[in-house]
PDB file of C-alpha atoms and ligand atoms in Angstrom:
ATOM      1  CA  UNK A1059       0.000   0.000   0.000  1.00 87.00           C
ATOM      2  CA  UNK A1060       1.210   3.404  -0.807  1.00 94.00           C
ATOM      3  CA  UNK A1061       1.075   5.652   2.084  1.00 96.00           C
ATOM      4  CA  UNK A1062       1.286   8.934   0.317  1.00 97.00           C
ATOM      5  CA  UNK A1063      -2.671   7.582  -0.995  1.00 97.00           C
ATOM      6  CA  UNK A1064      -3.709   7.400   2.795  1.00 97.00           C
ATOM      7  CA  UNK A1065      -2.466  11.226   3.765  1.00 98.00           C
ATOM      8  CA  UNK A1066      -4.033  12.668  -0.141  1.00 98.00           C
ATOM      9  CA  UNK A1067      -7.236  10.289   1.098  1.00 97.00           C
ATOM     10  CA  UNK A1068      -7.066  12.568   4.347  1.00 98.00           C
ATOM     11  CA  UNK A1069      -7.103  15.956   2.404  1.00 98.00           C
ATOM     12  CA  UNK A1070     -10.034  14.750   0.247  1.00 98.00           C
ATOM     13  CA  UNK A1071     -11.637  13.467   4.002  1.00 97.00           C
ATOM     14  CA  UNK A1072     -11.520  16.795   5.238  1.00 97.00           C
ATOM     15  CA  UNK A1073     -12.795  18.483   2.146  1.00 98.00           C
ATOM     16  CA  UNK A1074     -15.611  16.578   2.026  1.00 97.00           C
ATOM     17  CA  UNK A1075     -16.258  17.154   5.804  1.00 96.00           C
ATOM     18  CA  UNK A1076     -15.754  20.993   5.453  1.00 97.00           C
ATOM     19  CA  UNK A1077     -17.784  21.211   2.344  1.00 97.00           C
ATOM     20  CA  UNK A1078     -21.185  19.822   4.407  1.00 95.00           C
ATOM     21  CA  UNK A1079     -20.333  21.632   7.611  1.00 96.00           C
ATOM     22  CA  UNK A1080     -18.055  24.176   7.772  1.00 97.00           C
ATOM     23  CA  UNK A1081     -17.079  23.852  11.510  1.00 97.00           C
ATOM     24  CA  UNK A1082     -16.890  20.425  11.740  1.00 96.00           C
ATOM     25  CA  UNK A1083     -13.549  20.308  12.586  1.00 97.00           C
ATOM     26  CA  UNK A1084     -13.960  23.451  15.471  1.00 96.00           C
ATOM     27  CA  UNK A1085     -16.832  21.462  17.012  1.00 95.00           C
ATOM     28  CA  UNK A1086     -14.572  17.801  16.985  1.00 95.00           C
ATOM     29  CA  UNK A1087     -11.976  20.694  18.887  1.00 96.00           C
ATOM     30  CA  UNK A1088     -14.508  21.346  21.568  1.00 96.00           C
ATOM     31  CA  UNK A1089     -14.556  17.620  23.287  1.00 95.00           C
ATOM     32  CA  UNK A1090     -16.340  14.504  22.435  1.00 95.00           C
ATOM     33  CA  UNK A1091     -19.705  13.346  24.294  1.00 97.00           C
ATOM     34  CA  UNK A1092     -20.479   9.967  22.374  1.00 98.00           C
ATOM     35  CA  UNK A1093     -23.250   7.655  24.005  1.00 98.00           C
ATOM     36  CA  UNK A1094     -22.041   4.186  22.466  1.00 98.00           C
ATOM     37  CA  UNK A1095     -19.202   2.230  24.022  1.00 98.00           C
ATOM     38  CA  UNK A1096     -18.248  -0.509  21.075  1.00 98.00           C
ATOM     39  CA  UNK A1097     -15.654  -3.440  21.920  1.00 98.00           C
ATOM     40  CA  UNK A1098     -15.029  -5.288  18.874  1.00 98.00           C
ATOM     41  CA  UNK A1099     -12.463  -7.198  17.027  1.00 98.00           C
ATOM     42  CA  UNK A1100      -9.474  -6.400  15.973  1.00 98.00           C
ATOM     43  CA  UNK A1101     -10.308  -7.885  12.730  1.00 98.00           C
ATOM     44  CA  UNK A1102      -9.669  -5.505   9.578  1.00 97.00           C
ATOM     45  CA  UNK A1103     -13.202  -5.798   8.006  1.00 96.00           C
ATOM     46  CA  UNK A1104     -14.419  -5.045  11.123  1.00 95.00           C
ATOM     47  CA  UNK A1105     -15.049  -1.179  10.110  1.00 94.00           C
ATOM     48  CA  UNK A1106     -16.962   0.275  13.888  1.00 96.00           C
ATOM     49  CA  UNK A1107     -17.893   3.052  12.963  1.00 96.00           C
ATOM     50  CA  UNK A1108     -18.414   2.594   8.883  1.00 96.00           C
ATOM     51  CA  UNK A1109     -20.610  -0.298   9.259  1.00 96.00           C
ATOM     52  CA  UNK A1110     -22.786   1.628  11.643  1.00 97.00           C
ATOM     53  CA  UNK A1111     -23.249   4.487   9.543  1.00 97.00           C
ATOM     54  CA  UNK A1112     -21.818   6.773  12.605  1.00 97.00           C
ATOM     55  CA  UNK A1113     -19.196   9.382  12.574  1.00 93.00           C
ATOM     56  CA  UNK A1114     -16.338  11.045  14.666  1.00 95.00           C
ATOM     57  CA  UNK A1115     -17.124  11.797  18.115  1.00 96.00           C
ATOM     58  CA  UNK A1116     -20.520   9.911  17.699  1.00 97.00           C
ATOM     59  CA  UNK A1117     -19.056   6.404  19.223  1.00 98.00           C
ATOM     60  CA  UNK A1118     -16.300   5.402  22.152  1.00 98.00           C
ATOM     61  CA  UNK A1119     -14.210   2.639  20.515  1.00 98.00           C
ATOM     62  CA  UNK A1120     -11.666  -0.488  22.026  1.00 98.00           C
ATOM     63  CA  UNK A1121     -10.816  -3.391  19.740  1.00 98.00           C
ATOM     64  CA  UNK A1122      -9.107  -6.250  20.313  1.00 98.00           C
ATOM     65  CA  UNK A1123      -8.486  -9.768  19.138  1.00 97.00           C
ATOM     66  CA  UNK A1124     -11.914 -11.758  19.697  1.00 98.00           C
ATOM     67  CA  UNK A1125     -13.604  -8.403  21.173  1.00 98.00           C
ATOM     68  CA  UNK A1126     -12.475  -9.722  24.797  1.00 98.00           C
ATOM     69  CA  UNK A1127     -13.408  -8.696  28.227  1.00 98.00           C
ATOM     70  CA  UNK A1128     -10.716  -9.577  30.565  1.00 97.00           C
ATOM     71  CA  UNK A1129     -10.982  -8.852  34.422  1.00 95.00           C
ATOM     72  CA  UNK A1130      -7.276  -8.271  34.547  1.00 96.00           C
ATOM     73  CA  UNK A1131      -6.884  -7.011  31.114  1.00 97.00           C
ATOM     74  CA  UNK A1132      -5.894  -3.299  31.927  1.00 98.00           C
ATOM     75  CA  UNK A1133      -6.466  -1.948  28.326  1.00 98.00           C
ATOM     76  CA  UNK A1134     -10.335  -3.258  28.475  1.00 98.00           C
ATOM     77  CA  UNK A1135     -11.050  -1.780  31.779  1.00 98.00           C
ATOM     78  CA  UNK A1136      -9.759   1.472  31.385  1.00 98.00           C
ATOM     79  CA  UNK A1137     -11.885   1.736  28.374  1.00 98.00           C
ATOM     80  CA  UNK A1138     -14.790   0.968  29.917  1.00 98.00           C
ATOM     81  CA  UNK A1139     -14.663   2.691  33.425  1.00 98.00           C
ATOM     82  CA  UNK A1140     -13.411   5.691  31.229  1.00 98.00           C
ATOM     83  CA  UNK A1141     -16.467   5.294  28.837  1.00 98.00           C
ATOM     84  CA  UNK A1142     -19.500   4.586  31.835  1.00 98.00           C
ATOM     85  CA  UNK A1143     -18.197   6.584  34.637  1.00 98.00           C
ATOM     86  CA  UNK A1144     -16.396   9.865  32.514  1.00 98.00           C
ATOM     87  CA  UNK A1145     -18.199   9.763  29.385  1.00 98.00           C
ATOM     88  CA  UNK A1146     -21.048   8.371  30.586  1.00 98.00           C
ATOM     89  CA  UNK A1147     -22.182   6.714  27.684  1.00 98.00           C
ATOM     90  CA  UNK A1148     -25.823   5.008  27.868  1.00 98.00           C
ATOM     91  CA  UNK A1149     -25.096   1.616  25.887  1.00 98.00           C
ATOM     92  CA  UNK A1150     -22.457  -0.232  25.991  1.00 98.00           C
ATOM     93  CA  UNK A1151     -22.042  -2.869  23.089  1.00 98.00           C
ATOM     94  CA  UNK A1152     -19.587  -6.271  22.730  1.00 98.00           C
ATOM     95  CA  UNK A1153     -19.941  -7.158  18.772  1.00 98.00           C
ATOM     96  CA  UNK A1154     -18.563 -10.296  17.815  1.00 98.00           C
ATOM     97  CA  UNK A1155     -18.109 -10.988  13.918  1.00 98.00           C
ATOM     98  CA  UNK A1156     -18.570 -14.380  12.108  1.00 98.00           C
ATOM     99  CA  UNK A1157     -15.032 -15.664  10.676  1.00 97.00           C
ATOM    100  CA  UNK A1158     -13.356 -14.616  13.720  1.00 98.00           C
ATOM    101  CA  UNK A1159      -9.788 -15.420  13.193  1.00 96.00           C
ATOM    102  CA  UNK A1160      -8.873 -15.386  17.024  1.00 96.00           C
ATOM    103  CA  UNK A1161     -12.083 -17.761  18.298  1.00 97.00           C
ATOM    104  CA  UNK A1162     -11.274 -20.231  15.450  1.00 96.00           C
ATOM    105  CA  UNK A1163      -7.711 -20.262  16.563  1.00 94.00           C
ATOM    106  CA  UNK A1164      -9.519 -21.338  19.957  1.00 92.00           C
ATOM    107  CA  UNK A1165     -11.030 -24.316  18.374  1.00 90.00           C
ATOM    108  CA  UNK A1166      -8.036 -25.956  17.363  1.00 90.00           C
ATOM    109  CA  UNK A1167      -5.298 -27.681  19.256  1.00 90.00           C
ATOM    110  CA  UNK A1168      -2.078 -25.654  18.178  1.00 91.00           C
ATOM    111  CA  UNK A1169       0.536 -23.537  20.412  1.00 92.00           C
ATOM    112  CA  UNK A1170       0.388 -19.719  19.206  1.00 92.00           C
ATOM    113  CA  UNK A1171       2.744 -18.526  22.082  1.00 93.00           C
ATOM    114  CA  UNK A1172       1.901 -15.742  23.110  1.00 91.00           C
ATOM    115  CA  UNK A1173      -1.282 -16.029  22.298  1.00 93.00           C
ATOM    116  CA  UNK A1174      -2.386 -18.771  24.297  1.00 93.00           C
ATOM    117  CA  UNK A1175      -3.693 -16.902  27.418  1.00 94.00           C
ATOM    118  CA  UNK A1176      -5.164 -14.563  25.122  1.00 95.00           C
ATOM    119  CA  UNK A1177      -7.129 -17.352  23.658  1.00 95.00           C
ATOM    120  CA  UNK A1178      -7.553 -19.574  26.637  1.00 95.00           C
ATOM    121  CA  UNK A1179     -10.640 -16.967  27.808  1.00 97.00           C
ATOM    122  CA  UNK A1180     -12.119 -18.142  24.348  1.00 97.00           C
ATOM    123  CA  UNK A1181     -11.395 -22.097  25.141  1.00 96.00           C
ATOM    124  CA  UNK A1182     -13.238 -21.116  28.601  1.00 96.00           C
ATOM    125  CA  UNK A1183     -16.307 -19.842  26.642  1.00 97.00           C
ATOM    126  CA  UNK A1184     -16.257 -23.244  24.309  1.00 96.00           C
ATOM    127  CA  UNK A1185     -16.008 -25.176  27.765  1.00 96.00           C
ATOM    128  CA  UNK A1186     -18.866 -23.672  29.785  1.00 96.00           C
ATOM    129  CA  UNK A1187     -21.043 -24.443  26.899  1.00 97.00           C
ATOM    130  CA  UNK A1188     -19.291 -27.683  25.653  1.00 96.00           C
ATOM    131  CA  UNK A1189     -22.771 -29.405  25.665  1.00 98.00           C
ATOM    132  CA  UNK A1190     -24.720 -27.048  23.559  1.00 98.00           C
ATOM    133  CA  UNK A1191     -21.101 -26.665  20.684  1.00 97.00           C
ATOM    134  CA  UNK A1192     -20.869 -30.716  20.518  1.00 96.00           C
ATOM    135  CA  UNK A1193     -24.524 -31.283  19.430  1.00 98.00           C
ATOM    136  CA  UNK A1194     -23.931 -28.990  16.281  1.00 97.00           C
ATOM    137  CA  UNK A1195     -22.448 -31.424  13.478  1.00 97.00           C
ATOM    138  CA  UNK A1196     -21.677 -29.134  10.895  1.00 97.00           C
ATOM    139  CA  UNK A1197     -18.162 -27.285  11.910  1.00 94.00           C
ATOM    140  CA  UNK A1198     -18.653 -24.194  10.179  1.00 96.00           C
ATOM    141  CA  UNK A1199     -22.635 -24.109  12.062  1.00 97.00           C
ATOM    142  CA  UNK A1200     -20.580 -24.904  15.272  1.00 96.00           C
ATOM    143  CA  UNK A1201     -18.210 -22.138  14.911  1.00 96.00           C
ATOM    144  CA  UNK A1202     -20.547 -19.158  14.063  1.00 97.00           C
ATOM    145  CA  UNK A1203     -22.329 -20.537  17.470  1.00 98.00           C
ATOM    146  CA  UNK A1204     -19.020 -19.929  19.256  1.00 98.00           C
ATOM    147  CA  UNK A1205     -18.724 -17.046  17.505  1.00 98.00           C
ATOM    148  CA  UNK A1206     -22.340 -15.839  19.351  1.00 98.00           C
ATOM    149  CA  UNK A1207     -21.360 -17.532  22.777  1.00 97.00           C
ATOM    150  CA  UNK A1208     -18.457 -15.768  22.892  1.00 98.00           C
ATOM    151  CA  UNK A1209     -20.067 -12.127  22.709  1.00 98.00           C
ATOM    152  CA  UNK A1210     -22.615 -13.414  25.222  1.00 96.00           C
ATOM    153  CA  UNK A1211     -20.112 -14.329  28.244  1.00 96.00           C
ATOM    154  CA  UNK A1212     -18.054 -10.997  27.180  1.00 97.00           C
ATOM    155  CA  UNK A1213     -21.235  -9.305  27.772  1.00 96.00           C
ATOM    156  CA  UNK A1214     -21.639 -10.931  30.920  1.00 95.00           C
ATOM    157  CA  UNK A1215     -18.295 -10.091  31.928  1.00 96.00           C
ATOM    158  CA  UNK A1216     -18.923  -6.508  31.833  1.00 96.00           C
ATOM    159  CA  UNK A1217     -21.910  -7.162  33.559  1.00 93.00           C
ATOM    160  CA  UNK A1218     -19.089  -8.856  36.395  1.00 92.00           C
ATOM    161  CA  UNK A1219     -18.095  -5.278  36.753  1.00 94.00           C
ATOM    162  CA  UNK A1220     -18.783  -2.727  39.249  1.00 93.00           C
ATOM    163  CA  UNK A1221     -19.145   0.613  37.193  1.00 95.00           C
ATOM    164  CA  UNK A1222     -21.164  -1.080  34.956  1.00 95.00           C
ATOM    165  CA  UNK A1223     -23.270  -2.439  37.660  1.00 92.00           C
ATOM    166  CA  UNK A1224     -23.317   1.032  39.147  1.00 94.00           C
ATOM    167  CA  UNK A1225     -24.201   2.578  36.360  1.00 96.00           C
ATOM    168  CA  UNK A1226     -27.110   0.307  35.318  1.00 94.00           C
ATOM    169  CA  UNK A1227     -28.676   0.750  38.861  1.00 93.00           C
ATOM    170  CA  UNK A1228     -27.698   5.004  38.492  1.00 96.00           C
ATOM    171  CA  UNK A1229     -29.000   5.540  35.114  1.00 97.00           C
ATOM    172  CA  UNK A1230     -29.879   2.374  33.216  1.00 95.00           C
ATOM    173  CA  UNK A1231     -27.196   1.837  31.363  1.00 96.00           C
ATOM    174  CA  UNK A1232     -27.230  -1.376  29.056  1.00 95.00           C
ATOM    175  CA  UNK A1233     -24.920  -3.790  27.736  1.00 96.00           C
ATOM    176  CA  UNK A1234     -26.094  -4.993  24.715  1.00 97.00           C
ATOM    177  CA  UNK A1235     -24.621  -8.162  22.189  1.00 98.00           C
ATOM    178  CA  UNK A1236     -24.284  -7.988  18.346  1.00 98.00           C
ATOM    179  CA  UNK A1237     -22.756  -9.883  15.609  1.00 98.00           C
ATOM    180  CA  UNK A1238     -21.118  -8.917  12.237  1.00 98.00           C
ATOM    181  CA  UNK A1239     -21.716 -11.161   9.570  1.00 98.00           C
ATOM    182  CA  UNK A1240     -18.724 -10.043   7.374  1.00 97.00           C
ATOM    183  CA  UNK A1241     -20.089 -12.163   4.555  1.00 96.00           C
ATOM    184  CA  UNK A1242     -23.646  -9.943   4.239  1.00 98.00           C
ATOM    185  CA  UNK A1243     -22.269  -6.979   5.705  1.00 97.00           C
ATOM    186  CA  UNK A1244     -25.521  -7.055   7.826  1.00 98.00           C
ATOM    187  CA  UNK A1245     -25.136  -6.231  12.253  1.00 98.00           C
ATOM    188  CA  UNK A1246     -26.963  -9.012  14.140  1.00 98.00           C
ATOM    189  CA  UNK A1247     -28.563  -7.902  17.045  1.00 98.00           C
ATOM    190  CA  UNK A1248     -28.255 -10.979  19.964  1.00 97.00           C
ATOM    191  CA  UNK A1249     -31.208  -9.712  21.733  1.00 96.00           C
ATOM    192  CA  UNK A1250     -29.242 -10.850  25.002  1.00 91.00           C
ATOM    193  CA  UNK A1251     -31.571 -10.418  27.773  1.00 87.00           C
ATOM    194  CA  UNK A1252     -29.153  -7.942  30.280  1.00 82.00           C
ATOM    195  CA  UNK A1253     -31.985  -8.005  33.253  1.00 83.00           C
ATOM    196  CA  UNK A1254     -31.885 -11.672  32.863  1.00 85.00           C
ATOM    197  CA  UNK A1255     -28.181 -12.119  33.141  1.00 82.00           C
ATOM    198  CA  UNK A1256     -27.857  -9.252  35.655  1.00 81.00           C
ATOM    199  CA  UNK A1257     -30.511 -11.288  38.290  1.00 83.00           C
ATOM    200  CA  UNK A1258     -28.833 -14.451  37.491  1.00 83.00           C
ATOM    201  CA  UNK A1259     -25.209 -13.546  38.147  1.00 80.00           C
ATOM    202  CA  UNK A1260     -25.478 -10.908  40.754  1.00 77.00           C
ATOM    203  CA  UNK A1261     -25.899 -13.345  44.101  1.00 77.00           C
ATOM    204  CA  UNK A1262     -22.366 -13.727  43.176  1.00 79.00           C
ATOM    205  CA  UNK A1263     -20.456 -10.839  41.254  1.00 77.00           C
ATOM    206  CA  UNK A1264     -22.500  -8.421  43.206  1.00 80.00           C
ATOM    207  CA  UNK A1265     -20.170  -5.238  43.753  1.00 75.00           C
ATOM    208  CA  UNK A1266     -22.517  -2.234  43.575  1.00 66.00           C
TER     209      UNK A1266
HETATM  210 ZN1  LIG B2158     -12.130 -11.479  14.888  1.00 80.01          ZN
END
């Protein structure tokens, strides 16, 4: 790729952008006050913002290999206690996407190094719902299922934490679960049931 395209792609960018509002730019300046928190994957086709249709300052992003929530992963939880208790944003969304490089790596027996921890949180995910994964015969059915399971216990990992508790309880913030299906293009809402999962899991991760 020639990088001299990406900085003339810029110039055109902010053309375009000055030519439908002229102080675009001065309001960007002025701070951002986005209300969607969106952990995805790393994955390059995995465009946040683009395949919403949203813009700058209109969505808080973190990406990372298999859109993981980790309770020790610093990265994660910065984002997100920066995004619900200083931005205050009202939803808070874990979108998976079918093809997932990182949770097929998960599904096969191979050493990736460094890796492995990383991945290990997706082996969990396979394990907890070993039952439901080994009843689907076709692999590819099987995968796009882990591929959903996966968002769902990320989702109820940030459930697991306190500001997100906190701010549920303070001003009904939601966690919400979505898929990309990189194929159609199309965004797959889960429909996971957060009140459900917030009863069920709070006699223990209670914090708030
Ligand atoms: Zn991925």
């Amino acid at each position: 790729m020639d990088l001299n395209k990406v900085f003339a792609n810029n110039k055109n960018w902010i053309k375009e952008r000055l030519a439908t509002d002229p102080n675009f730019f001065e309001s960007l300046g002025k701070g951002q006050k986005p209300e969607l928190l969106f952990i995805g994957c790393s994955d390059s086709r995995v465009a946040a913002e683009e395949l919403m249709g949203l813009g700058p300052g209109e969505v808080f992003v973190h990406r990372n290999i298999a859109n993981m929530v980790i309770s020790i992963d610093l990265n994660v939880m910065s984002v997100v206690n920066y995004a619900v208790n200083q931005l205050q944003v009202k939803d808070v969304i874990v979108c998976g996407h079918y093809a997932c490089g990182g949770v097929k790596a998960a599904m096969q027996s191979a050493d990736l190094g460094i890796l492995n921890p990383w991945l290990r949180n997706i082996r969990d995910v396979y394990r907890i719902h070993r039952s439901e994964l080994n009843a689907i015969s076709d692999e590819e059915k099987r995968y796009d299922r882990l591929v959903e399971l996966n968002v769902q216990e990320q989702c109820v990992n940030l459930i697991k934490t306190a500001a997100v508790q906190k701010a549920n309880r303070d001003r009904g913030l939601k966690v919400h679960g979505w898929v990309f299906d990189v194929k159609t293009g199309k965004l797959i809402d889960l429909k996971i049931d957060f009140d459900k999962y917030l009863s069920k899991i709070m006699e223990i991760y209670h914090l708030e």
